[in-house]
Short mmCIF file of N, CA and C in Angstrom, two decimals:
data_model
loop_
_atom_site.label_atom_id
_atom_site.label_comp_id
_atom_site.label_asym_id
_atom_site.label_seq_id
_atom_site.Cartn_x
_atom_site.Cartn_y
_atom_site.Cartn_z
N GLU A 1 13.37 -30.91 -29.58
CA GLU A 1 13.72 -29.55 -29.97
C GLU A 1 12.49 -28.88 -30.55
N LYS A 2 11.86 -28.05 -29.78
CA LYS A 2 10.68 -27.36 -30.28
C LYS A 2 11.01 -25.91 -30.59
N ILE A 3 10.77 -25.56 -31.84
CA ILE A 3 10.89 -24.17 -32.25
C ILE A 3 9.65 -23.85 -33.08
N LYS A 4 9.06 -22.71 -32.80
CA LYS A 4 7.84 -22.30 -33.50
C LYS A 4 8.09 -20.93 -34.10
N ILE A 5 7.80 -20.79 -35.40
CA ILE A 5 8.00 -19.52 -36.10
C ILE A 5 6.69 -19.13 -36.75
N ASN A 6 6.19 -17.94 -36.43
CA ASN A 6 4.99 -17.39 -37.05
C ASN A 6 5.35 -16.14 -37.83
N PHE A 7 4.81 -16.01 -39.03
CA PHE A 7 5.04 -14.82 -39.84
C PHE A 7 3.88 -14.70 -40.82
N LYS A 8 3.70 -13.49 -41.34
CA LYS A 8 2.64 -13.27 -42.32
C LYS A 8 3.14 -13.34 -43.74
N LYS A 9 4.40 -12.95 -43.97
CA LYS A 9 4.93 -12.90 -45.33
C LYS A 9 6.36 -13.44 -45.33
N LEU A 10 6.67 -14.30 -46.32
CA LEU A 10 8.01 -14.85 -46.46
C LEU A 10 8.49 -14.62 -47.88
N LYS A 11 9.70 -14.05 -48.00
CA LYS A 11 10.27 -13.79 -49.33
C LYS A 11 11.63 -14.45 -49.39
N ASN A 12 11.86 -15.21 -50.43
CA ASN A 12 13.13 -15.90 -50.62
C ASN A 12 13.79 -15.29 -51.85
N LYS A 13 14.59 -14.23 -51.63
CA LYS A 13 15.23 -13.52 -52.72
C LYS A 13 16.12 -14.45 -53.54
N ASN A 14 16.87 -15.23 -52.86
CA ASN A 14 17.63 -16.33 -53.45
C ASN A 14 17.72 -17.39 -52.37
N LYS A 15 18.41 -18.43 -52.60
CA LYS A 15 18.45 -19.51 -51.60
C LYS A 15 19.23 -19.15 -50.35
N GLU A 16 19.95 -18.05 -50.39
CA GLU A 16 20.79 -17.68 -49.25
C GLU A 16 20.25 -16.54 -48.40
N ILE A 17 19.29 -15.76 -48.93
CA ILE A 17 18.72 -14.65 -48.15
C ILE A 17 17.22 -14.86 -48.03
N ILE A 18 16.77 -15.02 -46.78
CA ILE A 18 15.36 -15.25 -46.50
C ILE A 18 14.84 -14.10 -45.64
N THR A 19 13.71 -13.53 -46.04
CA THR A 19 13.11 -12.41 -45.31
C THR A 19 11.71 -12.78 -44.86
N ALA A 20 11.47 -12.67 -43.56
CA ALA A 20 10.13 -12.84 -43.00
C ALA A 20 9.68 -11.46 -42.51
N SER A 21 8.43 -11.07 -42.85
CA SER A 21 8.00 -9.72 -42.49
C SER A 21 6.52 -9.67 -42.12
N ASP A 22 6.07 -8.45 -41.82
CA ASP A 22 4.71 -8.18 -41.40
C ASP A 22 4.38 -8.83 -40.06
N GLY A 23 5.37 -8.88 -39.19
CA GLY A 23 5.20 -9.45 -37.86
C GLY A 23 5.76 -10.86 -37.81
N VAL A 24 6.85 -11.03 -37.08
CA VAL A 24 7.51 -12.33 -36.97
C VAL A 24 7.65 -12.68 -35.50
N LYS A 25 7.31 -13.90 -35.15
CA LYS A 25 7.46 -14.38 -33.78
C LYS A 25 8.20 -15.70 -33.82
N ILE A 26 9.27 -15.79 -33.06
CA ILE A 26 10.04 -17.02 -32.95
C ILE A 26 10.02 -17.44 -31.48
N LYS A 27 9.59 -18.64 -31.23
CA LYS A 27 9.58 -19.18 -29.88
C LYS A 27 10.41 -20.46 -29.89
N ASP A 28 11.55 -20.41 -29.23
CA ASP A 28 12.47 -21.54 -29.14
C ASP A 28 12.36 -22.11 -27.73
N SER A 29 11.55 -23.14 -27.57
CA SER A 29 11.31 -23.73 -26.25
C SER A 29 12.57 -24.35 -25.66
N LYS A 30 13.38 -24.98 -26.51
CA LYS A 30 14.60 -25.63 -26.03
C LYS A 30 15.53 -24.64 -25.33
N ASN A 31 15.65 -23.45 -25.89
CA ASN A 31 16.55 -22.44 -25.34
C ASN A 31 15.84 -21.36 -24.53
N SER A 32 14.54 -21.53 -24.29
CA SER A 32 13.74 -20.54 -23.55
C SER A 32 13.94 -19.14 -24.10
N LEU A 33 13.82 -19.02 -25.42
CA LEU A 33 14.08 -17.76 -26.10
C LEU A 33 12.88 -17.37 -26.95
N ASP A 34 12.43 -16.13 -26.80
CA ASP A 34 11.35 -15.58 -27.62
C ASP A 34 11.88 -14.35 -28.34
N ILE A 35 11.62 -14.26 -29.66
CA ILE A 35 12.01 -13.09 -30.45
C ILE A 35 10.78 -12.61 -31.20
N ASN A 36 10.48 -11.33 -31.08
CA ASN A 36 9.38 -10.69 -31.81
C ASN A 36 9.96 -9.51 -32.58
N ALA A 37 9.59 -9.38 -33.85
CA ALA A 37 10.04 -8.26 -34.68
C ALA A 37 9.07 -8.12 -35.84
N LYS A 38 9.10 -6.96 -36.46
CA LYS A 38 8.27 -6.76 -37.65
C LYS A 38 8.91 -7.40 -38.87
N LYS A 39 10.29 -7.48 -38.85
CA LYS A 39 11.00 -8.02 -40.01
C LYS A 39 12.28 -8.71 -39.56
N ILE A 40 12.55 -9.88 -40.12
CA ILE A 40 13.78 -10.61 -39.85
C ILE A 40 14.37 -11.06 -41.18
N ILE A 41 15.67 -10.79 -41.36
CA ILE A 41 16.38 -11.21 -42.57
C ILE A 41 17.49 -12.16 -42.15
N LEU A 42 17.53 -13.33 -42.77
CA LEU A 42 18.57 -14.31 -42.51
C LEU A 42 19.45 -14.43 -43.75
N ASN A 43 20.72 -14.06 -43.59
CA ASN A 43 21.71 -14.22 -44.65
C ASN A 43 22.49 -15.49 -44.33
N ARG A 44 22.15 -16.58 -45.02
CA ARG A 44 22.73 -17.88 -44.71
C ARG A 44 24.20 -17.96 -45.12
N ASN A 45 24.62 -17.24 -46.17
CA ASN A 45 26.03 -17.25 -46.58
C ASN A 45 26.94 -16.71 -45.49
N ASN A 46 26.54 -15.58 -44.93
CA ASN A 46 27.37 -14.90 -43.93
C ASN A 46 26.99 -15.24 -42.50
N ASN A 47 25.94 -16.08 -42.32
CA ASN A 47 25.47 -16.48 -41.00
C ASN A 47 25.12 -15.25 -40.14
N ILE A 48 24.36 -14.32 -40.77
CA ILE A 48 23.96 -13.08 -40.10
C ILE A 48 22.44 -13.00 -40.09
N LEU A 49 21.89 -12.73 -38.91
CA LEU A 49 20.47 -12.50 -38.77
C LEU A 49 20.25 -11.04 -38.39
N THR A 50 19.39 -10.34 -39.13
CA THR A 50 19.07 -8.95 -38.84
C THR A 50 17.59 -8.86 -38.52
N ALA A 51 17.28 -8.34 -37.35
CA ALA A 51 15.89 -8.12 -36.95
C ALA A 51 15.68 -6.62 -36.86
N SER A 52 14.52 -6.14 -37.35
CA SER A 52 14.28 -4.70 -37.32
C SER A 52 12.82 -4.38 -37.02
N ASP A 53 12.62 -3.15 -36.60
CA ASP A 53 11.30 -2.58 -36.33
C ASP A 53 10.63 -3.20 -35.12
N ASP A 54 10.77 -2.53 -34.00
CA ASP A 54 10.10 -2.92 -32.75
C ASP A 54 10.47 -4.33 -32.31
N ILE A 55 11.75 -4.54 -32.04
CA ILE A 55 12.26 -5.86 -31.66
C ILE A 55 12.15 -6.05 -30.16
N LYS A 56 11.75 -7.25 -29.80
CA LYS A 56 11.73 -7.64 -28.40
C LYS A 56 12.31 -9.05 -28.32
N ILE A 57 13.37 -9.20 -27.55
CA ILE A 57 14.01 -10.49 -27.34
C ILE A 57 13.96 -10.80 -25.86
N TYR A 58 13.45 -11.97 -25.54
CA TYR A 58 13.36 -12.42 -24.16
C TYR A 58 14.14 -13.73 -24.01
N ASP A 59 15.15 -13.70 -23.16
CA ASP A 59 15.92 -14.90 -22.84
C ASP A 59 15.49 -15.29 -21.43
N LEU A 60 14.60 -16.25 -21.34
CA LEU A 60 14.02 -16.62 -20.05
C LEU A 60 15.02 -17.34 -19.15
N ASN A 61 15.99 -18.04 -19.74
CA ASN A 61 17.00 -18.73 -18.93
C ASN A 61 17.88 -17.76 -18.16
N ASN A 62 18.16 -16.62 -18.76
CA ASN A 62 19.09 -15.66 -18.15
C ASN A 62 18.41 -14.40 -17.65
N SER A 63 17.08 -14.39 -17.60
CA SER A 63 16.32 -13.20 -17.18
C SER A 63 16.82 -11.96 -17.92
N PHE A 64 16.91 -12.07 -19.24
CA PHE A 64 17.50 -11.04 -20.09
C PHE A 64 16.45 -10.59 -21.09
N ARG A 65 16.35 -9.26 -21.27
CA ARG A 65 15.38 -8.71 -22.22
C ARG A 65 16.05 -7.59 -23.01
N VAL A 66 15.78 -7.57 -24.32
CA VAL A 66 16.29 -6.51 -25.20
C VAL A 66 15.13 -5.92 -25.97
N ASP A 67 15.03 -4.59 -25.97
CA ASP A 67 14.07 -3.85 -26.79
C ASP A 67 14.89 -2.91 -27.66
N SER A 68 14.68 -2.97 -28.98
CA SER A 68 15.46 -2.14 -29.89
C SER A 68 14.72 -1.95 -31.20
N GLU A 69 15.27 -1.12 -32.06
CA GLU A 69 14.71 -0.93 -33.40
C GLU A 69 15.42 -1.77 -34.44
N ILE A 70 16.70 -2.10 -34.18
CA ILE A 70 17.44 -2.97 -35.10
C ILE A 70 18.52 -3.72 -34.32
N ILE A 71 18.67 -5.00 -34.63
CA ILE A 71 19.71 -5.82 -34.02
C ILE A 71 20.31 -6.69 -35.12
N VAL A 72 21.64 -6.77 -35.13
CA VAL A 72 22.35 -7.60 -36.10
C VAL A 72 23.15 -8.64 -35.31
N ILE A 73 22.86 -9.91 -35.56
CA ILE A 73 23.57 -11.01 -34.90
C ILE A 73 24.46 -11.66 -35.94
N ASP A 74 25.77 -11.57 -35.72
CA ASP A 74 26.78 -12.13 -36.62
C ASP A 74 27.41 -13.33 -35.92
N ARG A 75 26.98 -14.52 -36.30
CA ARG A 75 27.45 -15.74 -35.63
C ARG A 75 28.87 -16.10 -36.03
N LEU A 76 29.33 -15.70 -37.22
CA LEU A 76 30.71 -15.99 -37.62
C LEU A 76 31.70 -15.24 -36.75
N ASN A 77 31.38 -13.97 -36.46
CA ASN A 77 32.27 -13.14 -35.65
C ASN A 77 31.86 -13.09 -34.19
N ASN A 78 30.78 -13.81 -33.85
CA ASN A 78 30.28 -13.89 -32.48
C ASN A 78 29.99 -12.50 -31.89
N THR A 79 29.24 -11.69 -32.68
CA THR A 79 28.90 -10.34 -32.22
C THR A 79 27.40 -10.09 -32.32
N VAL A 80 26.93 -9.18 -31.47
CA VAL A 80 25.57 -8.67 -31.52
C VAL A 80 25.67 -7.16 -31.48
N ASP A 81 25.10 -6.48 -32.48
CA ASP A 81 25.16 -5.03 -32.56
C ASP A 81 23.76 -4.46 -32.69
N SER A 82 23.60 -3.26 -32.16
CA SER A 82 22.37 -2.51 -32.34
C SER A 82 22.79 -1.15 -32.90
N PRO A 83 22.98 -1.08 -34.24
CA PRO A 83 23.51 0.14 -34.87
C PRO A 83 22.73 1.40 -34.55
N ALA A 84 21.42 1.31 -34.37
CA ALA A 84 20.61 2.50 -34.07
C ALA A 84 21.03 3.10 -32.73
N ALA A 85 21.44 2.28 -31.79
CA ALA A 85 21.85 2.75 -30.47
C ALA A 85 23.21 3.41 -30.51
N LEU A 86 23.98 3.18 -31.59
CA LEU A 86 25.33 3.73 -31.68
C LEU A 86 25.35 5.14 -32.28
N LYS A 87 24.23 5.61 -32.79
CA LYS A 87 24.18 6.93 -33.43
C LYS A 87 24.27 8.04 -32.41
#
């Protein structure tokens, strides 16, 4: 299971909310998934990941690409939302 995460700044507000910023790159080789964003917030209590500012998600297994300004992935409710696109 190879996963590589690059970031310039990491802030741990508490043990349940982790923020990576100033450019974040996640490369998940196992799932052929690449995520690039300026900021990613992981809320471990609610199992929600929020990526914002120039997001690019590439799912190489499914030939799927997403470009957005904000994406919220809620694993408890099995939803993916892009609130900026809903305005």
